[in-house]
């Protein structure tokens, strides 16, 4: 059973990696990701919703 779980996980991980490689969207630099995360953490620290949550609000 453990081997089956490991094999299933390996297949899932390989599919996720291939999907990321094949993703046609432009890459985002590490610096941009960190800047976005810092902004979201600051919003949360102020008690405001994150950018993602604010976009989904009706």
PDB file of N, CA, C and O in Angstrom:
ATOM      1  N   UNK A   1       0.818  -1.193   0.000  1.00  0.00           N
ATOM      2  CA  UNK A   1       0.000   0.000   0.000  1.00  0.00           C
ATOM      3  C   UNK A   1       0.865   1.262   0.000  1.00  0.00           C
ATOM      4  O   UNK A   1       0.596   2.195  -0.717  1.00  0.00           O
ATOM      5  N   UNK A   2       1.915   1.259   0.811  1.00  0.00           N
ATOM      6  CA  UNK A   2       2.783   2.432   0.855  1.00  0.00           C
ATOM      7  C   UNK A   2       3.417   2.693  -0.504  1.00  0.00           C
ATOM      8  O   UNK A   2       3.527   3.841  -0.924  1.00  0.00           O
ATOM      9  N   UNK A   3       3.853   1.626  -1.175  1.00  0.00           N
ATOM     10  CA  UNK A   3       4.474   1.786  -2.486  1.00  0.00           C
ATOM     11  C   UNK A   3       3.465   2.362  -3.477  1.00  0.00           C
ATOM     12  O   UNK A   3       3.819   3.210  -4.298  1.00  0.00           O
ATOM     13  N   UNK A   4       2.215   1.942  -3.398  1.00  0.00           N
ATOM     14  CA  UNK A   4       1.181   2.474  -4.292  1.00  0.00           C
ATOM     15  C   UNK A   4       0.984   3.967  -4.056  1.00  0.00           C
ATOM     16  O   UNK A   4       0.829   4.739  -5.007  1.00  0.00           O
ATOM     17  N   UNK A   5       0.999   4.373  -2.799  1.00  0.00           N
ATOM     18  CA  UNK A   5       0.856   5.800  -2.487  1.00  0.00           C
ATOM     19  C   UNK A   5       2.050   6.588  -3.005  1.00  0.00           C
ATOM     20  O   UNK A   5       1.901   7.683  -3.537  1.00  0.00           O
ATOM     21  N   UNK A   6       3.235   6.033  -2.831  1.00  0.00           N
ATOM     22  CA  UNK A   6       4.433   6.715  -3.335  1.00  0.00           C
ATOM     23  C   UNK A   6       4.368   6.854  -4.850  1.00  0.00           C
ATOM     24  O   UNK A   6       4.680   7.913  -5.407  1.00  0.00           O
ATOM     25  N   UNK A   7       3.975   5.781  -5.524  1.00  0.00           N
ATOM     26  CA  UNK A   7       3.875   5.813  -6.983  1.00  0.00           C
ATOM     27  C   UNK A   7       2.825   6.827  -7.440  1.00  0.00           C
ATOM     28  O   UNK A   7       3.042   7.574  -8.393  1.00  0.00           O
ATOM     29  N   UNK A   8       1.695   6.848  -6.764  1.00  0.00           N
ATOM     30  CA  UNK A   8       0.638   7.797  -7.109  1.00  0.00           C
ATOM     31  C   UNK A   8       1.116   9.225  -6.895  1.00  0.00           C
ATOM     32  O   UNK A   8       0.857  10.112  -7.717  1.00  0.00           O
ATOM     33  N   UNK A   9       1.825   9.460  -5.808  1.00  0.00           N
ATOM     34  CA  UNK A   9       2.352  10.791  -5.534  1.00  0.00           C
ATOM     35  C   UNK A   9       3.368  11.190  -6.602  1.00  0.00           C
ATOM     36  O   UNK A   9       3.361  12.318  -7.091  1.00  0.00           O
ATOM     37  N   UNK A  10       4.235  10.275  -6.977  1.00  0.00           N
ATOM     38  CA  UNK A  10       5.244  10.561  -8.000  1.00  0.00           C
ATOM     39  C   UNK A  10       4.572  10.922  -9.321  1.00  0.00           C
ATOM     40  O   UNK A  10       4.986  11.880  -9.989  1.00  0.00           O
ATOM     41  N   UNK A  11       3.527  10.180  -9.701  1.00  0.00           N
ATOM     42  CA  UNK A  11       2.801  10.498 -10.932  1.00  0.00           C
ATOM     43  C   UNK A  11       2.141  11.861 -10.834  1.00  0.00           C
ATOM     44  O   UNK A  11       2.188  12.663 -11.777  1.00  0.00           O
ATOM     45  N   UNK A  12       1.518  12.150  -9.690  1.00  0.00           N
ATOM     46  CA  UNK A  12       0.870  13.450  -9.496  1.00  0.00           C
ATOM     47  C   UNK A  12       1.896  14.577  -9.584  1.00  0.00           C
ATOM     48  O   UNK A  12       1.681  15.577 -10.270  1.00  0.00           O
ATOM     49  N   UNK A  13       3.018  14.415  -8.897  1.00  0.00           N
ATOM     50  CA  UNK A  13       4.045  15.451  -8.892  1.00  0.00           C
ATOM     51  C   UNK A  13       4.603  15.675 -10.296  1.00  0.00           C
ATOM     52  O   UNK A  13       4.792  16.817 -10.724  1.00  0.00           O
ATOM     53  N   UNK A  14       4.857  14.612 -11.021  1.00  0.00           N
ATOM     54  CA  UNK A  14       5.363  14.733 -12.393  1.00  0.00           C
ATOM     55  C   UNK A  14       4.366  15.490 -13.264  1.00  0.00           C
ATOM     56  O   UNK A  14       4.755  16.350 -14.071  1.00  0.00           O
ATOM     57  N   UNK A  15       3.074  15.216 -13.106  1.00  0.00           N
ATOM     58  CA  UNK A  15       2.042  15.919 -13.878  1.00  0.00           C
ATOM     59  C   UNK A  15       1.994  17.397 -13.509  1.00  0.00           C
ATOM     60  O   UNK A  15       1.844  18.262 -14.384  1.00  0.00           O
ATOM     61  N   UNK A  16       2.139  17.713 -12.228  1.00  0.00           N
ATOM     62  CA  UNK A  16       2.143  19.111 -11.790  1.00  0.00           C
ATOM     63  C   UNK A  16       3.350  19.860 -12.370  1.00  0.00           C
ATOM     64  O   UNK A  16       3.226  21.002 -12.810  1.00  0.00           O
ATOM     65  N   UNK A  17       4.497  19.219 -12.365  1.00  0.00           N
ATOM     66  CA  UNK A  17       5.706  19.847 -12.894  1.00  0.00           C
ATOM     67  C   UNK A  17       5.562  20.094 -14.391  1.00  0.00           C
ATOM     68  O   UNK A  17       5.869  21.191 -14.886  1.00  0.00           O
ATOM     69  N   UNK A  18       5.075  19.098 -15.123  1.00  0.00           N
ATOM     70  CA  UNK A  18       4.885  19.270 -16.563  1.00  0.00           C
ATOM     71  C   UNK A  18       3.865  20.368 -16.858  1.00  0.00           C
ATOM     72  O   UNK A  18       4.052  21.161 -17.790  1.00  0.00           O
ATOM     73  N   UNK A  19       2.803  20.430 -16.070  1.00  0.00           N
ATOM     74  CA  UNK A  19       1.798  21.481 -16.266  1.00  0.00           C
ATOM     75  C   UNK A  19       2.413  22.860 -16.041  1.00  0.00           C
ATOM     76  O   UNK A  19       2.126  23.804 -16.779  1.00  0.00           O
ATOM     77  N   UNK A  20       3.273  22.980 -15.049  1.00  0.00           N
ATOM     78  CA  UNK A  20       3.926  24.261 -14.782  1.00  0.00           C
ATOM     79  C   UNK A  20       4.874  24.627 -15.918  1.00  0.00           C
ATOM     80  O   UNK A  20       4.926  25.786 -16.346  1.00  0.00           O
ATOM     81  N   UNK A  21       5.600  23.668 -16.426  1.00  0.00           N
ATOM     82  CA  UNK A  21       6.529  23.918 -17.530  1.00  0.00           C
ATOM     83  C   UNK A  21       5.760  24.331 -18.787  1.00  0.00           C
ATOM     84  O   UNK A  21       6.181  25.227 -19.523  1.00  0.00           O
ATOM     85  N   UNK A  22       4.622  23.686 -19.022  1.00  0.00           N
ATOM     86  CA  UNK A  22       3.831  23.945 -20.229  1.00  0.00           C
ATOM     87  C   UNK A  22       2.913  25.154 -20.105  1.00  0.00           C
ATOM     88  O   UNK A  22       2.275  25.535 -21.076  1.00  0.00           O
ATOM     89  N   UNK A  23       2.842  25.765 -18.942  1.00  0.00           N
ATOM     90  CA  UNK A  23       1.949  26.900 -18.716  1.00  0.00           C
ATOM     91  C   UNK A  23       2.353  28.054 -19.640  1.00  0.00           C
ATOM     92  O   UNK A  23       3.496  28.512 -19.589  1.00  0.00           O
ATOM     93  N   UNK A  24       1.419  28.531 -20.483  1.00  0.00           N
ATOM     94  CA  UNK A  24       1.773  29.582 -21.442  1.00  0.00           C
ATOM     95  C   UNK A  24       1.850  30.981 -20.834  1.00  0.00           C
ATOM     96  O   UNK A  24       2.326  31.908 -21.484  1.00  0.00           O
ATOM     97  N   UNK A  25       1.407  31.132 -19.603  1.00  0.00           N
ATOM     98  CA  UNK A  25       1.440  32.463 -18.994  1.00  0.00           C
ATOM     99  C   UNK A  25       2.885  32.898 -18.787  1.00  0.00           C
ATOM    100  O   UNK A  25       3.767  32.071 -18.589  1.00  0.00           O
ATOM    101  N   UNK A  26       3.124  34.209 -18.827  1.00  0.00           N
ATOM    102  CA  UNK A  26       4.504  34.684 -18.625  1.00  0.00           C
ATOM    103  C   UNK A  26       4.986  34.367 -17.213  1.00  0.00           C
ATOM    104  O   UNK A  26       4.199  34.319 -16.270  1.00  0.00           O
ATOM    105  N   UNK A  27       6.272  34.161 -17.104  1.00  0.00           N
ATOM    106  CA  UNK A  27       6.869  33.883 -15.799  1.00  0.00           C
ATOM    107  C   UNK A  27       6.834  35.136 -14.935  1.00  0.00           C
ATOM    108  O   UNK A  27       6.831  36.256 -15.438  1.00  0.00           O
ATOM    109  N   UNK A  28       6.820  34.937 -13.636  1.00  0.00           N
ATOM    110  CA  UNK A  28       6.859  36.038 -12.682  1.00  0.00           C
ATOM    111  C   UNK A  28       8.153  35.889 -11.898  1.00  0.00           C
ATOM    112  O   UNK A  28       8.461  34.806 -11.388  1.00  0.00           O
ATOM    113  N   UNK A  29       8.898  36.978 -11.795  1.00  0.00           N
ATOM    114  CA  UNK A  29      10.173  36.905 -11.090  1.00  0.00           C
ATOM    115  C   UNK A  29       9.950  36.694  -9.591  1.00  0.00           C
ATOM    116  O   UNK A  29       8.893  37.019  -9.042  1.00  0.00           O
ATOM    117  N   UNK A  30      10.959  36.159  -8.949  1.00  0.00           N
ATOM    118  CA  UNK A  30      10.903  35.949  -7.501  1.00  0.00           C
ATOM    119  C   UNK A  30      10.671  37.274  -6.786  1.00  0.00           C
ATOM    120  O   UNK A  30       9.890  37.349  -5.834  1.00  0.00           O
ATOM    121  N   UNK A  31      11.334  38.316  -7.251  1.00  0.00           N
ATOM    122  CA  UNK A  31      11.191  39.629  -6.629  1.00  0.00           C
ATOM    123  C   UNK A  31       9.744  40.126  -6.699  1.00  0.00           C
ATOM    124  O   UNK A  31       9.225  40.687  -5.739  1.00  0.00           O
ATOM    125  N   UNK A  32       9.091  39.914  -7.856  1.00  0.00           N
ATOM    126  CA  UNK A  32       7.699  40.348  -7.999  1.00  0.00           C
ATOM    127  C   UNK A  32       6.781  39.543  -7.086  1.00  0.00           C
ATOM    128  O   UNK A  32       5.879  40.094  -6.449  1.00  0.00           O
ATOM    129  N   UNK A  33       7.007  38.250  -7.009  1.00  0.00           N
ATOM    130  CA  UNK A  33       6.198  37.404  -6.119  1.00  0.00           C
ATOM    131  C   UNK A  33       6.346  37.870  -4.677  1.00  0.00           C
ATOM    132  O   UNK A  33       5.358  38.029  -3.947  1.00  0.00           O
ATOM    133  N   UNK A  34       7.577  38.114  -4.262  1.00  0.00           N
ATOM    134  CA  UNK A  34       7.812  38.546  -2.879  1.00  0.00           C
ATOM    135  C   UNK A  34       7.193  39.916  -2.612  1.00  0.00           C
ATOM    136  O   UNK A  34       6.640  40.152  -1.534  1.00  0.00           O
ATOM    137  N   UNK A  35       7.249  40.823  -3.587  1.00  0.00           N
ATOM    138  CA  UNK A  35       6.636  42.142  -3.417  1.00  0.00           C
ATOM    139  C   UNK A  35       5.126  42.005  -3.262  1.00  0.00           C
ATOM    140  O   UNK A  35       4.511  42.665  -2.412  1.00  0.00           O
ATOM    141  N   UNK A  36       4.517  41.132  -4.060  1.00  0.00           N
ATOM    142  CA  UNK A  36       3.069  40.907  -3.939  1.00  0.00           C
ATOM    143  C   UNK A  36       2.716  40.305  -2.573  1.00  0.00           C
ATOM    144  O   UNK A  36       1.728  40.687  -1.956  1.00  0.00           O
ATOM    145  N   UNK A  37       3.531  39.361  -2.132  1.00  0.00           N
ATOM    146  CA  UNK A  37       3.273  38.736  -0.833  1.00  0.00           C
ATOM    147  C   UNK A  37       3.441  39.746   0.301  1.00  0.00           C
ATOM    148  O   UNK A  37       2.641  39.777   1.237  1.00  0.00           O
ATOM    149  N   UNK A  38       4.459  40.587   0.217  1.00  0.00           N
ATOM    150  CA  UNK A  38       4.649  41.622   1.235  1.00  0.00           C
ATOM    151  C   UNK A  38       3.445  42.552   1.285  1.00  0.00           C
ATOM    152  O   UNK A  38       2.979  42.924   2.371  1.00  0.00           O
ATOM    153  N   UNK A  39       2.917  42.922   0.112  1.00  0.00           N
ATOM    154  CA  UNK A  39       1.747  43.802   0.059  1.00  0.00           C
ATOM    155  C   UNK A  39       0.528  43.111   0.671  1.00  0.00           C
ATOM    156  O   UNK A  39      -0.243  43.728   1.418  1.00  0.00           O
ATOM    157  N   UNK A  40       0.357  41.822   0.373  1.00  0.00           N
ATOM    158  CA  UNK A  40      -0.790  41.101   0.932  1.00  0.00           C
ATOM    159  C   UNK A  40      -0.659  40.959   2.449  1.00  0.00           C
ATOM    160  O   UNK A  40      -1.638  41.112   3.181  1.00  0.00           O
ATOM    161  N   UNK A  41       0.533  40.662   2.923  1.00  0.00           N
ATOM    162  CA  UNK A  41       0.743  40.537   4.367  1.00  0.00           C
ATOM    163  C   UNK A  41       0.498  41.879   5.063  1.00  0.00           C
ATOM    164  O   UNK A  41      -0.075  41.917   6.163  1.00  0.00           O
ATOM    165  N   UNK A  42       0.896  42.967   4.417  1.00  0.00           N
ATOM    166  CA  UNK A  42       0.649  44.295   4.990  1.00  0.00           C
ATOM    167  C   UNK A  42      -0.853  44.560   5.071  1.00  0.00           C
ATOM    168  O   UNK A  42      -1.346  45.075   6.085  1.00  0.00           O
ATOM    169  N   UNK A  43      -1.584  44.209   4.026  1.00  0.00           N
ATOM    170  CA  UNK A  43      -3.042  44.393   4.031  1.00  0.00           C
ATOM    171  C   UNK A  43      -3.665  43.588   5.177  1.00  0.00           C
ATOM    172  O   UNK A  43      -4.540  44.085   5.882  1.00  0.00           O
ATOM    173  N   UNK A  44      -3.240  42.347   5.314  1.00  0.00           N
ATOM    174  CA  UNK A  44      -3.782  41.510   6.383  1.00  0.00           C
ATOM    175  C   UNK A  44      -3.449  42.099   7.750  1.00  0.00           C
ATOM    176  O   UNK A  44      -4.261  42.065   8.663  1.00  0.00           O
ATOM    177  N   UNK A  45      -2.241  42.624   7.884  1.00  0.00           N
ATOM    178  CA  UNK A  45      -1.821  43.238   9.140  1.00  0.00           C
ATOM    179  C   UNK A  45      -2.651  44.460   9.495  1.00  0.00           C
ATOM    180  O   UNK A  45      -2.804  44.807  10.661  1.00  0.00           O
ATOM    181  N   UNK A  46      -3.203  45.104   8.475  1.00  0.00           N
ATOM    182  CA  UNK A  46      -4.063  46.268   8.688  1.00  0.00           C
ATOM    183  C   UNK A  46      -5.526  45.874   8.834  1.00  0.00           C
ATOM    184  O   UNK A  46      -6.391  46.731   8.967  1.00  0.00           O
ATOM    185  N   UNK A  47      -5.795  44.564   8.764  1.00  0.00           N
ATOM    186  CA  UNK A  47      -7.172  44.092   8.889  1.00  0.00           C
ATOM    187  C   UNK A  47      -7.973  44.226   7.607  1.00  0.00           C
ATOM    188  O   UNK A  47      -9.199  44.123   7.613  1.00  0.00           O
ATOM    189  N   UNK A  48      -7.286  44.440   6.485  1.00  0.00           N
ATOM    190  CA  UNK A  48      -7.972  44.560   5.199  1.00  0.00           C
ATOM    191  C   UNK A  48      -7.866  43.237   4.453  1.00  0.00           C
ATOM    192  O   UNK A  48      -6.950  42.455   4.695  1.00  0.00           O
ATOM    193  N   UNK A  49      -8.804  42.983   3.522  1.00  0.00           N
ATOM    194  CA  UNK A  49      -8.710  41.725   2.761  1.00  0.00           C
ATOM    195  C   UNK A  49      -7.526  41.752   1.800  1.00  0.00           C
ATOM    196  O   UNK A  49      -7.044  42.823   1.429  1.00  0.00           O
ATOM    197  N   UNK A  50      -7.088  40.577   1.437  1.00  0.00           N
ATOM    198  CA  UNK A  50      -5.992  40.488   0.465  1.00  0.00           C
ATOM    199  C   UNK A  50      -6.490  40.954  -0.890  1.00  0.00           C
ATOM    200  O   UNK A  50      -7.683  41.073  -1.130  1.00  0.00           O
ATOM    201  N   UNK A  51      -5.550  41.208  -1.789  1.00  0.00           N
ATOM    202  CA  UNK A  51      -5.888  41.636  -3.152  1.00  0.00           C
ATOM    203  C   UNK A  51      -6.800  40.613  -3.804  1.00  0.00           C
ATOM    204  O   UNK A  51      -7.782  40.954  -4.458  1.00  0.00           O
ATOM    205  N   UNK A  52      -6.504  39.326  -3.630  1.00  0.00           N
ATOM    206  CA  UNK A  52      -7.304  38.251  -4.223  1.00  0.00           C
ATOM    207  C   UNK A  52      -8.735  38.296  -3.677  1.00  0.00           C
ATOM    208  O   UNK A  52      -9.678  38.210  -4.435  1.00  0.00           O
ATOM    209  N   UNK A  53      -8.874  38.419  -2.384  1.00  0.00           N
ATOM    210  CA  UNK A  53     -10.201  38.440  -1.779  1.00  0.00           C
ATOM    211  C   UNK A  53     -10.963  39.708  -2.193  1.00  0.00           C
ATOM    212  O   UNK A  53     -12.168  39.659  -2.412  1.00  0.00           O
ATOM    213  N   UNK A  54     -10.260  40.805  -2.330  1.00  0.00           N
ATOM    214  CA  UNK A  54     -10.916  42.061  -2.729  1.00  0.00           C
ATOM    215  C   UNK A  54     -11.439  41.964  -4.153  1.00  0.00           C
ATOM    216  O   UNK A  54     -12.502  42.511  -4.460  1.00  0.00           O
ATOM    217  N   UNK A  55     -10.738  41.265  -5.026  1.00  0.00           N
ATOM    218  CA  UNK A  55     -11.201  41.109  -6.414  1.00  0.00           C
ATOM    219  C   UNK A  55     -12.447  40.244  -6.498  1.00  0.00           C
ATOM    220  O   UNK A  55     -13.266  40.425  -7.371  1.00  0.00           O
ATOM    221  N   UNK A  56     -12.582  39.275  -5.599  1.00  0.00           N
ATOM    222  CA  UNK A  56     -13.723  38.357  -5.636  1.00  0.00           C
ATOM    223  C   UNK A  56     -14.957  38.936  -4.956  1.00  0.00           C
ATOM    224  O   UNK A  56     -16.032  38.397  -5.112  1.00  0.00           O
ATOM    225  N   UNK A  57     -14.815  40.017  -4.230  1.00  0.00           N
ATOM    226  CA  UNK A  57     -15.960  40.584  -3.512  1.00  0.00           C
ATOM    227  C   UNK A  57     -17.017  41.050  -4.513  1.00  0.00           C
ATOM    228  O   UNK A  57     -16.693  41.592  -5.559  1.00  0.00           O
ATOM    229  N   UNK A  58     -18.308  40.798  -4.182  1.00  0.00           N
ATOM    230  CA  UNK A  58     -19.383  41.193  -5.119  1.00  0.00           C
ATOM    231  C   UNK A  58     -19.549  42.696  -5.186  1.00  0.00           C
ATOM    232  O   UNK A  58     -19.222  43.448  -4.348  1.00  0.00           O
TER     233      UNK A  58
END
